[in-house]
Coordinates of C-alpha atoms and ligand atoms in Angstrom, one line a residue:
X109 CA -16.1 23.2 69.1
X110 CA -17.6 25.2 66.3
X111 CA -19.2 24.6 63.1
X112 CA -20.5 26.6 60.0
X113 CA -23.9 25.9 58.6
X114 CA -23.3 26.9 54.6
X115 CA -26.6 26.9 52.2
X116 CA -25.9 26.8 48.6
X117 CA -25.7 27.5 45.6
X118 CA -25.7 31.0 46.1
X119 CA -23.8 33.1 43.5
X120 CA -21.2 35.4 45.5
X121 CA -21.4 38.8 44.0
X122 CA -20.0 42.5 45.4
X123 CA -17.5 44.3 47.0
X124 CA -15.4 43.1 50.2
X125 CA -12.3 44.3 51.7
X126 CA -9.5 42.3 52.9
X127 CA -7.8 42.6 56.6
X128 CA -4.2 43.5 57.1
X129 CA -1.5 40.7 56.4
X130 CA -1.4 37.5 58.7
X131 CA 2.4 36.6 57.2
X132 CA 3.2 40.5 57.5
X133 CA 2.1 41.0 61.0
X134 CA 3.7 38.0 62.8
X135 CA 7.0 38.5 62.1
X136 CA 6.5 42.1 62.2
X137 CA 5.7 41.2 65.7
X138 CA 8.7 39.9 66.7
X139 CA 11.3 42.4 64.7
X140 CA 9.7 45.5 67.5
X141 CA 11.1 43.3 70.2
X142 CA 14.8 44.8 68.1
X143 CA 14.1 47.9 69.8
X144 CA 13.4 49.4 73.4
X145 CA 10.4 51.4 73.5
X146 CA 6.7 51.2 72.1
X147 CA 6.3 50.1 68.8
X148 CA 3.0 50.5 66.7
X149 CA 1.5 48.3 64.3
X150 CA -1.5 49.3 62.5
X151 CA -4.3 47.5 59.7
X152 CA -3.5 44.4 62.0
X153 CA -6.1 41.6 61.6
X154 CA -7.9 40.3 64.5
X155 CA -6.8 36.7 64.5
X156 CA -6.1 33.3 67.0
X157 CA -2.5 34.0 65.7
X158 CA -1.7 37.7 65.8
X159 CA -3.7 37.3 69.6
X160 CA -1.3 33.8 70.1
X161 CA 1.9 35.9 68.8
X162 CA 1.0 39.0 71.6
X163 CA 1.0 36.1 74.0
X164 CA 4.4 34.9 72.9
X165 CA 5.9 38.4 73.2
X166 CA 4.2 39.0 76.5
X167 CA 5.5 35.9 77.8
X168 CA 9.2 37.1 77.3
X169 CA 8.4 40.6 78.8
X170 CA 7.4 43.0 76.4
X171 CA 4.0 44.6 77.1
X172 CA 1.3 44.3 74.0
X173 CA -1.9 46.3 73.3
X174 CA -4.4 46.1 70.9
X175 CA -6.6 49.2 70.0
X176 CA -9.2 48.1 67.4
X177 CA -6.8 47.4 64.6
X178 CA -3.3 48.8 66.0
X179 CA -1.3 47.0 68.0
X180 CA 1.0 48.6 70.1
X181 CA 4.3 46.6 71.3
X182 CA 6.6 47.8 74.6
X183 CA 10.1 45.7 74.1
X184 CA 12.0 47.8 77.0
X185 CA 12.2 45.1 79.0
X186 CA 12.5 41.5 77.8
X187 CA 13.5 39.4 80.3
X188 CA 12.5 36.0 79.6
X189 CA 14.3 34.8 76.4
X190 CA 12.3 31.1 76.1
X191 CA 9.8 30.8 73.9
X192 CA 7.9 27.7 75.4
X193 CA 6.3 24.5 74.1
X194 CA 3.0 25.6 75.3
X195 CA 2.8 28.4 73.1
X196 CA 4.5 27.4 69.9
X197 CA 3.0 24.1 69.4
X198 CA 0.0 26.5 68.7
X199 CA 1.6 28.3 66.3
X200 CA 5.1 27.9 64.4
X201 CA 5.5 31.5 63.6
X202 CA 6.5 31.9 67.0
X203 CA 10.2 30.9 65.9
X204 CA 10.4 34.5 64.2
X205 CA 11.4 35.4 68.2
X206 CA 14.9 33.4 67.9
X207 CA 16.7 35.9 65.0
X208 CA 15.5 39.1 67.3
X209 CA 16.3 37.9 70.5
X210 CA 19.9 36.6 69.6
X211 CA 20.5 39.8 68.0
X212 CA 19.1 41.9 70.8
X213 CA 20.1 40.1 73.6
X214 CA 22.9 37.4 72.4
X215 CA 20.7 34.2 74.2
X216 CA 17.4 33.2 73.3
X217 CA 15.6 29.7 74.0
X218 CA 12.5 28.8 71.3
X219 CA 10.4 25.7 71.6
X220 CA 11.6 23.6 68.4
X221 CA 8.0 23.2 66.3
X222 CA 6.9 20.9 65.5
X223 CA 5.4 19.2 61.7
X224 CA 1.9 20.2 60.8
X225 CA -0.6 18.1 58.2
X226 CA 1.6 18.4 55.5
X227 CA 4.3 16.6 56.7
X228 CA 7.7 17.7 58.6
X229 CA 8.6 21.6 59.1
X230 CA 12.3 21.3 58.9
X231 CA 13.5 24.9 60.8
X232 CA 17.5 23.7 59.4
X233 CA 17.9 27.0 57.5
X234 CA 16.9 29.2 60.2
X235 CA 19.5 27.3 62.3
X236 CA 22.1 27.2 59.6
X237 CA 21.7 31.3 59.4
X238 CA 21.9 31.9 62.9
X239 CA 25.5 29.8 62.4
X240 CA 26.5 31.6 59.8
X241 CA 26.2 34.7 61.9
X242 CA 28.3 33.7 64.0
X243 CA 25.9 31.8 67.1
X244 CA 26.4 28.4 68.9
X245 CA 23.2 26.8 68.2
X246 CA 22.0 23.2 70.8
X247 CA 19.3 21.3 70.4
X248 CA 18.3 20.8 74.1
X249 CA 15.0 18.7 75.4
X250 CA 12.8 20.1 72.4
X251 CA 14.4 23.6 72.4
X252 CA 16.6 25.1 70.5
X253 CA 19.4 27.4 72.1
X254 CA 21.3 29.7 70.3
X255 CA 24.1 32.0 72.0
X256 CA 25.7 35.0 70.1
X257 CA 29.4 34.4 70.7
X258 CA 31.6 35.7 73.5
X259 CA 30.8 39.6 73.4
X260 CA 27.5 39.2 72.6
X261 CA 27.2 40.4 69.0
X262 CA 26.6 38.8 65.7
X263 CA 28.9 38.8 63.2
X264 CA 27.7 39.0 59.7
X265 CA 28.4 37.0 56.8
X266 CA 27.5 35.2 53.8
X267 CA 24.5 32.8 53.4
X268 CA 22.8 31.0 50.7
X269 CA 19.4 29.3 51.3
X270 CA 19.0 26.0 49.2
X271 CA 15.5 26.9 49.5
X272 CA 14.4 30.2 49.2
X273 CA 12.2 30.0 52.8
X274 CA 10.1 32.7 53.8
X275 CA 10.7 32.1 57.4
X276 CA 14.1 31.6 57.1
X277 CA 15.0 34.6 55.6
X278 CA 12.9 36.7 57.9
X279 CA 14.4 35.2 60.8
X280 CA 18.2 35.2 59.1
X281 CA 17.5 39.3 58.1
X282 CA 15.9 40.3 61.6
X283 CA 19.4 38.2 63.3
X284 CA 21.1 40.2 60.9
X285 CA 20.2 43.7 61.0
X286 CA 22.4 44.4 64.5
X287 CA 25.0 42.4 63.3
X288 CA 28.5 43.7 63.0
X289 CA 29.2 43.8 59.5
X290 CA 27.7 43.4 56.1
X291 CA 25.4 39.7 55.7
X292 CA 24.4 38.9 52.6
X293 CA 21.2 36.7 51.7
X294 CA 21.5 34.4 48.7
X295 CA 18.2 33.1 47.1
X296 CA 16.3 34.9 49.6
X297 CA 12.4 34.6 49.7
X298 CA 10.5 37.2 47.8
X299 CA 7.1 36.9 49.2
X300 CA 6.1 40.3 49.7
X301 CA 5.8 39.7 53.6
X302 CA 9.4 39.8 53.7
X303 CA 9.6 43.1 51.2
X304 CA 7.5 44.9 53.6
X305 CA 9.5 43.1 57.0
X306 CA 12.5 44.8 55.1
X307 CA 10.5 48.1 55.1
X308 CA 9.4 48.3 58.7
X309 CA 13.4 47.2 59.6
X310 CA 14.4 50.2 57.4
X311 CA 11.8 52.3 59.6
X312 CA 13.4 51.7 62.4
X313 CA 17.3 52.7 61.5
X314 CA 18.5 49.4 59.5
X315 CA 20.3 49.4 56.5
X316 CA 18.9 46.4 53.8
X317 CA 19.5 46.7 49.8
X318 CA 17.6 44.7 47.3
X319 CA 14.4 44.5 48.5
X320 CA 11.9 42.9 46.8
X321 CA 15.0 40.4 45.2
X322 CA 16.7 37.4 46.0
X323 CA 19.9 39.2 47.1
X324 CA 19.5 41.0 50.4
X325 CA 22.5 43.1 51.7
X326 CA 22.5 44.1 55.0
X327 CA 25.2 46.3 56.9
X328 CA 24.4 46.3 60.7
X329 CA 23.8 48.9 63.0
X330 CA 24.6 49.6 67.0
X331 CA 21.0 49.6 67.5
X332 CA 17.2 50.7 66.0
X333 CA 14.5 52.5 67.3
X334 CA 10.8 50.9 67.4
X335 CA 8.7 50.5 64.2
X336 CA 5.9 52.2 62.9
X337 CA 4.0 50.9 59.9
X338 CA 1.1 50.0 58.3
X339 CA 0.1 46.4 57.4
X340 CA -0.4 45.6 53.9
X341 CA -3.9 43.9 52.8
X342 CA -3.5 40.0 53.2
X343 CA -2.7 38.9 49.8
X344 CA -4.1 35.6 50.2
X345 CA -7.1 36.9 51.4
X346 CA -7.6 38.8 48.6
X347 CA -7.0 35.2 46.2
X348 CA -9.5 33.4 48.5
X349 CA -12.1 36.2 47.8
X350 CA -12.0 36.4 44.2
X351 CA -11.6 33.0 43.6
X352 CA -15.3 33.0 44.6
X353 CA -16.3 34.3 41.8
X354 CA -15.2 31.3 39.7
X355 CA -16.2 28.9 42.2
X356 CA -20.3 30.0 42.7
X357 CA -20.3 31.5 39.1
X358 CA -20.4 35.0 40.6
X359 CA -18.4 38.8 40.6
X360 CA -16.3 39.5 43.2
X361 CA -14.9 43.0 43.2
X362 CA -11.9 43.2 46.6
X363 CA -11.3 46.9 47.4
X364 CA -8.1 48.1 49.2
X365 CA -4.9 45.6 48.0
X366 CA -2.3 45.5 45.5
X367 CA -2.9 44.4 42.5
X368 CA 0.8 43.6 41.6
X369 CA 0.3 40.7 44.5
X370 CA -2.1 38.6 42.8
X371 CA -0.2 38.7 38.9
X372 CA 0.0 34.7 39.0
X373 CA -3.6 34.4 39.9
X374 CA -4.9 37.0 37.8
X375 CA -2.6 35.3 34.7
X376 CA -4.3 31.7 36.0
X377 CA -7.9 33.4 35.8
X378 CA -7.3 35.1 32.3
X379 CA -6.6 31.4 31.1
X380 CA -9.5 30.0 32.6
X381 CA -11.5 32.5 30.2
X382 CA -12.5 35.0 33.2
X383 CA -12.9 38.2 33.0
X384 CA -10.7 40.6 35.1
X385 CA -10.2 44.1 36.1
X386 CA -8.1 46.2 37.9
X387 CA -7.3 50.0 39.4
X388 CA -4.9 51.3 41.5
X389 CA -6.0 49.5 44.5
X390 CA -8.6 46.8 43.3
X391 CA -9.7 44.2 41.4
X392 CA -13.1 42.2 39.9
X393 CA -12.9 39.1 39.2
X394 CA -16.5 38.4 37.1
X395 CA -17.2 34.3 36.8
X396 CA -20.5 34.3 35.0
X397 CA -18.6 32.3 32.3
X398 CA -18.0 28.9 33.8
X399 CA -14.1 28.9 34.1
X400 CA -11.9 26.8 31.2
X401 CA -9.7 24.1 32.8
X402 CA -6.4 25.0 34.3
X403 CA -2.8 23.9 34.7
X404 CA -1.4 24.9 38.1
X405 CA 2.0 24.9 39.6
X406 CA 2.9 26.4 43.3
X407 CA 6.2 28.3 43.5
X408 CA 7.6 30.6 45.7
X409 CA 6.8 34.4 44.8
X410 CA 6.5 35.5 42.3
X411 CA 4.7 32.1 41.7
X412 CA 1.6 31.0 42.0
X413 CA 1.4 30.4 45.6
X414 CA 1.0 27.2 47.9
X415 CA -1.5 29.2 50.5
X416 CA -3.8 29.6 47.2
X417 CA -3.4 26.3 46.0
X418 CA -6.7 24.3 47.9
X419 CA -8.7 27.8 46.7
X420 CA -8.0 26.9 43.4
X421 CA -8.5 23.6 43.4
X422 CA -12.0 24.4 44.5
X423 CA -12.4 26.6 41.2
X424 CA -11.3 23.8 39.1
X425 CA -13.4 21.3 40.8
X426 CA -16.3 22.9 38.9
X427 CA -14.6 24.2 35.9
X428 CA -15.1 22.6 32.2
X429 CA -12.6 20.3 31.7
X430 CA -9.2 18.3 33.3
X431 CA -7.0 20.5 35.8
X432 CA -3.6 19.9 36.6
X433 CA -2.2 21.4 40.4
X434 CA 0.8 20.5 41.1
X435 CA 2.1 21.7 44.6
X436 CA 5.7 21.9 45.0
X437 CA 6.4 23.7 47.9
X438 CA 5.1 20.8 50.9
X439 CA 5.3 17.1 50.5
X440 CA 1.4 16.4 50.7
X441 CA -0.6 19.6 51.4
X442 CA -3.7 17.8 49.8
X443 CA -5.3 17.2 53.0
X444 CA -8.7 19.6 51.3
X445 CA -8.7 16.8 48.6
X446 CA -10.4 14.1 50.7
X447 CA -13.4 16.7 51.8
X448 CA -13.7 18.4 48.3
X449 CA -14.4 15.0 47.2
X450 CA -17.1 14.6 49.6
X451 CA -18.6 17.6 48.3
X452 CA -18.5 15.3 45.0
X453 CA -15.4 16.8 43.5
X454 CA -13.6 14.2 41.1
X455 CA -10.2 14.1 41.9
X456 CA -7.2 12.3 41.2
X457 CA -3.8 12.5 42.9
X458 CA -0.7 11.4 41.3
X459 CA 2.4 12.2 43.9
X460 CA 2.1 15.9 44.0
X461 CA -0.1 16.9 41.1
X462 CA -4.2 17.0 41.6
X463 CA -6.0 15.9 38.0
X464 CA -9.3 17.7 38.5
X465 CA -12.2 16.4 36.8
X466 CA -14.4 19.6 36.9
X467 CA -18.1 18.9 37.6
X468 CA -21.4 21.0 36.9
X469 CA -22.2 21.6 40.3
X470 CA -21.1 20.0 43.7
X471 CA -23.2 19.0 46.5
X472 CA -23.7 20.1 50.2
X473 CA -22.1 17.5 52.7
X474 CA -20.5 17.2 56.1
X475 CA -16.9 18.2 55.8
X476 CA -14.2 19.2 58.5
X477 CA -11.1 21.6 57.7
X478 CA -7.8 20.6 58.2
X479 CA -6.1 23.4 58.1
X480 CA -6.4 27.3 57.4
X481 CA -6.7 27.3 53.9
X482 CA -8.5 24.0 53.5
X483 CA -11.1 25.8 55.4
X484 CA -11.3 28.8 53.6
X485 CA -11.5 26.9 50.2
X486 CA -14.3 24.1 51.7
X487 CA -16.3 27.7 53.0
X488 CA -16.1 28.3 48.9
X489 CA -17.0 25.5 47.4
X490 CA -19.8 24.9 50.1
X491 CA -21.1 28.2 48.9
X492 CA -21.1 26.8 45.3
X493 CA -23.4 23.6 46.3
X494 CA -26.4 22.3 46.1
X495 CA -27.9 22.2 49.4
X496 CA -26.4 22.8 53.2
X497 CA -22.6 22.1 54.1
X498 CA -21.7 21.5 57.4
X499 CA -17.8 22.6 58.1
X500 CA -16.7 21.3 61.4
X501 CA -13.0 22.7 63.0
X502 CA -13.7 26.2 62.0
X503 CA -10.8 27.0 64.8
X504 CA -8.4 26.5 61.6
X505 CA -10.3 29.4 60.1
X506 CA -10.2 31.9 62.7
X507 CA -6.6 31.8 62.4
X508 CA -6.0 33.6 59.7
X509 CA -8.8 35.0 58.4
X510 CA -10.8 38.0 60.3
X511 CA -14.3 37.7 60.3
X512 CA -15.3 35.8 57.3
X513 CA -18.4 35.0 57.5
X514 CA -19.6 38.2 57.6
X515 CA -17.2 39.4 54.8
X516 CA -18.9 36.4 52.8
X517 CA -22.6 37.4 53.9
X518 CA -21.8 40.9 52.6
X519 CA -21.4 39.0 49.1
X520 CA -24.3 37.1 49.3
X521 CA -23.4 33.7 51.5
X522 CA -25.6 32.0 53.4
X523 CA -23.3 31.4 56.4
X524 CA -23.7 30.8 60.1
X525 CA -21.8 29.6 63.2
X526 CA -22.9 27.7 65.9
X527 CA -21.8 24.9 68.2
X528 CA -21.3 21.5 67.0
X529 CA -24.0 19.3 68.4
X530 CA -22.6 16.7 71.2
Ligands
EPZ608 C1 5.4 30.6 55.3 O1 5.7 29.5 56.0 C2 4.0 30.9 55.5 N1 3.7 31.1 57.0 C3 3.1 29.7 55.0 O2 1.8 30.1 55.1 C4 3.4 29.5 53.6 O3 2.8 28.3 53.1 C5 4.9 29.3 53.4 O4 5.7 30.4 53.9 C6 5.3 29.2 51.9 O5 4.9 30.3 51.2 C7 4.0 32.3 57.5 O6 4.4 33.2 56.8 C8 3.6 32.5 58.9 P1 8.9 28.2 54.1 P2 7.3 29.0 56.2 O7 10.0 28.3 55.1 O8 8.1 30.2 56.4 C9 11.1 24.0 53.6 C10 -0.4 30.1 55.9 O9 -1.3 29.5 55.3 N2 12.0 24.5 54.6 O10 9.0 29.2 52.9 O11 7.3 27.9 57.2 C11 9.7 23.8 54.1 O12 9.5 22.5 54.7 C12 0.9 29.4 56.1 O13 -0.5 31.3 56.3 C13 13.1 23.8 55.0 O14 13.4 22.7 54.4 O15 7.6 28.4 54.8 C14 8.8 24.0 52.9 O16 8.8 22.8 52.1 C15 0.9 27.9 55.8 N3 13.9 24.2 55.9 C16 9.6 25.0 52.1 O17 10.9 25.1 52.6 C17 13.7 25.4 56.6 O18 14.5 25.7 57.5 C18 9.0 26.4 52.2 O19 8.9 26.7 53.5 C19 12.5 26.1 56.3 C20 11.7 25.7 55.3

């Protein structure tokens, strides 16, 4: 198991670019195995999931290839339609596989996943759109079995998500987009993930209106040819790099994204009292001036978003005054609050609001990440410290973020990986 070895305080300054989009790529993954031939997906990030998704898609029979930072997907043949246990225990993204396959194919097996440390996954909308389009959906041993009916084709309809699920309505558009007949989406997720999923489907021959709304309207086609895209810049990697400026009291500048992504941070930073500025494709963040207090609430997009909310946290946990985060997208994804404290944040939590104390300066400690973002926010704050920070589990980081510890050296961390110690 690895570790990283963090020296602070060190005051992250410069420029940094952000890899291609972790919640683009997956499911733009699994919407090439629509079409027969050799798709190509470039500006992919090198990660344990985009590496663990290839496997997934190899394991049904469609041949993957990565090329530096393009990706390269041959769906001719798929025939294996289980997606097993093994593979998406690892990684719940891999249930993008069921709305493709059923549409494709008509059958498709996928491991059901399972909760992770915020509590219970539900996948019930997923299910509930595959029904709506007209499968027979089992729950059998663990897996979940979904048939197209006799015929072998979707039929499209109507569906309203009670919650407006970015997985859900990837999984419900890519089921959707070879269906017979018009579907439309109702409170669908806006996340710009699935704006640009609805891109790459239009790439490829399928007809979708409203993009970029909560209304999707999708009339269905015989069949698609394979996609071609690039990724988009990973929007939360861009958040988790310029919140470093408020956190170690330094200027971050992130080259390459789109601005319009980050509008509920930015908004968040400009009431902290930062100063913030932006072109066409970047932004600087500058966090000389010790950050006001904040008042934070997740929500889906455009909201201020749940994979940003332990980055903030970390900013507040040193900013002048009493924060309030209240996360309302996952029942208790305040697993980073436990090892912020250890870093001598003062926090208090009160159901699902945070009440930040901010503090001076925190302290180096021993710490272990929980999960992806916990990780990327403890690498922050650890950076902001007095003294050295040990961050054990960094396997939670490598999922989703390419390479960060030399993206954070370039800004001036003091950052190294090496084996845990027996
Ligand atoms: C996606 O997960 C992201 N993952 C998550 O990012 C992100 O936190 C989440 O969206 C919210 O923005 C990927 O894109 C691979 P949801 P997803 O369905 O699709 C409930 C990261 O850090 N729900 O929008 O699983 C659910 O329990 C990861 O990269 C149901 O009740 O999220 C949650 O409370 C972590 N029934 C809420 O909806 C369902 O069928 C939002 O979940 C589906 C979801």
């Amino acid at each position: 198991m690895e570790r990283f070895v963090i020296e602070g305080p060190v005051r992250l300054q410069g420029s940094v670019r952000a890899s291609g989009s972790k919640n683009t790529t997956l499911p733009l993954m699994c919407a090439a195995l629509l079409a027969p031939g050799e798709s190509a997906l470039r500006d992919v990030p090198r990660l344990r999931d985009t590496r663990t998704m290839a496997r997934v898609l190899e394991t049904l029979g469609a041949r993957c290839r990565f090329e530096g930072h393009t990706l390269r997907i041959d769906a001719s043949e798929v025939p294996n339609r289980t997606a097993p246990y093994e593979l998406v225990k690892t990684m719940r993204a891999s249930i993008y596989v069921l709305g493709p396959l059923l549409a494709r194919f008509g059958d498709v097996r996928v491991s059901l996943p399972g909760g992770c440390a915020w509590g219970p996954r539900p996948v019930d909308l997923h299910l509930m759109g595959m029904e709506r389009l007209g499968a027979r959906v089992s729950l059998d041993h663990g897996y979940i079995d979904a048939r197209a009916p006799a015929g072998g084709r979707l039929r499209g309809d109507d569906i309203a998500f009670k919650i407006p699920s970015v997985g859900a309505t990837a999984n419900v558009l890519m089921a959707a987009v070879l269906a017979e007949g018009r579907t439309v989406l109702h409170n669908a997720a806006r996340e710009p993930d699935i704006t640009a999923l609805a891109e790459g489907l239009v790439h490829m021959g399928a007809r979708i209106e409203g993009l970029g709304t909560a209304t999707l309207t999708v009339d269905g086609v015989e069949a698609l040819a394979p996609l071609d895209l690039a990724v988009p810049a990973d929007r939360i990697e861009v958040g988790t790099f310029l919140a470093a400026a408020p956190i170690t009291r330094g200027r971050v500048r992130v080259e390459g994204c789109v601005p319009s992504h980050q509008r509920s941070l930015l908004e968040l930073f400009r009431q902290g009292g930062l100063a913030v500025s932006q072109g066409e494709d970047w932004i600087e963040v500058d966090g000389a001036e010790r950050m006001r207090a904040l008042e934070v609430v997740t929500a889906p997009y455009p909201g201020f978003p749940t994979d940003m909310q332990a980055q903030i946290m970390a900013a507040c946990a040193v900013a002048d005054g009493v924060s309030t985060i209240t996360e309302t997208i996952y029942l208790d994804r305040f697993t980073h609050v436990a090892e912020l404290r250890r870093l001598g944040a003062e926090i208090r939590l009160d159901g699902n609001v945070a009440v930040v104390r901010g503090v001076e300066r925190l302290q180096g400690a021993p710490v272990m990440a929980t999960d992806l973002r916990c990780s990327a926010a403890l690498i922050l704050a650890a950076c902001g410290a007095e003294g050295t920070t040990h961050l054990g589990r960094v396997y939670h980081i490598d999922r989703g973020y390419e390479a960060i510890e030399e993206k954070l050296a370039v800004l001036g961390a003091r950052i190294r990986r090496e084996e845990e110690p027996a």
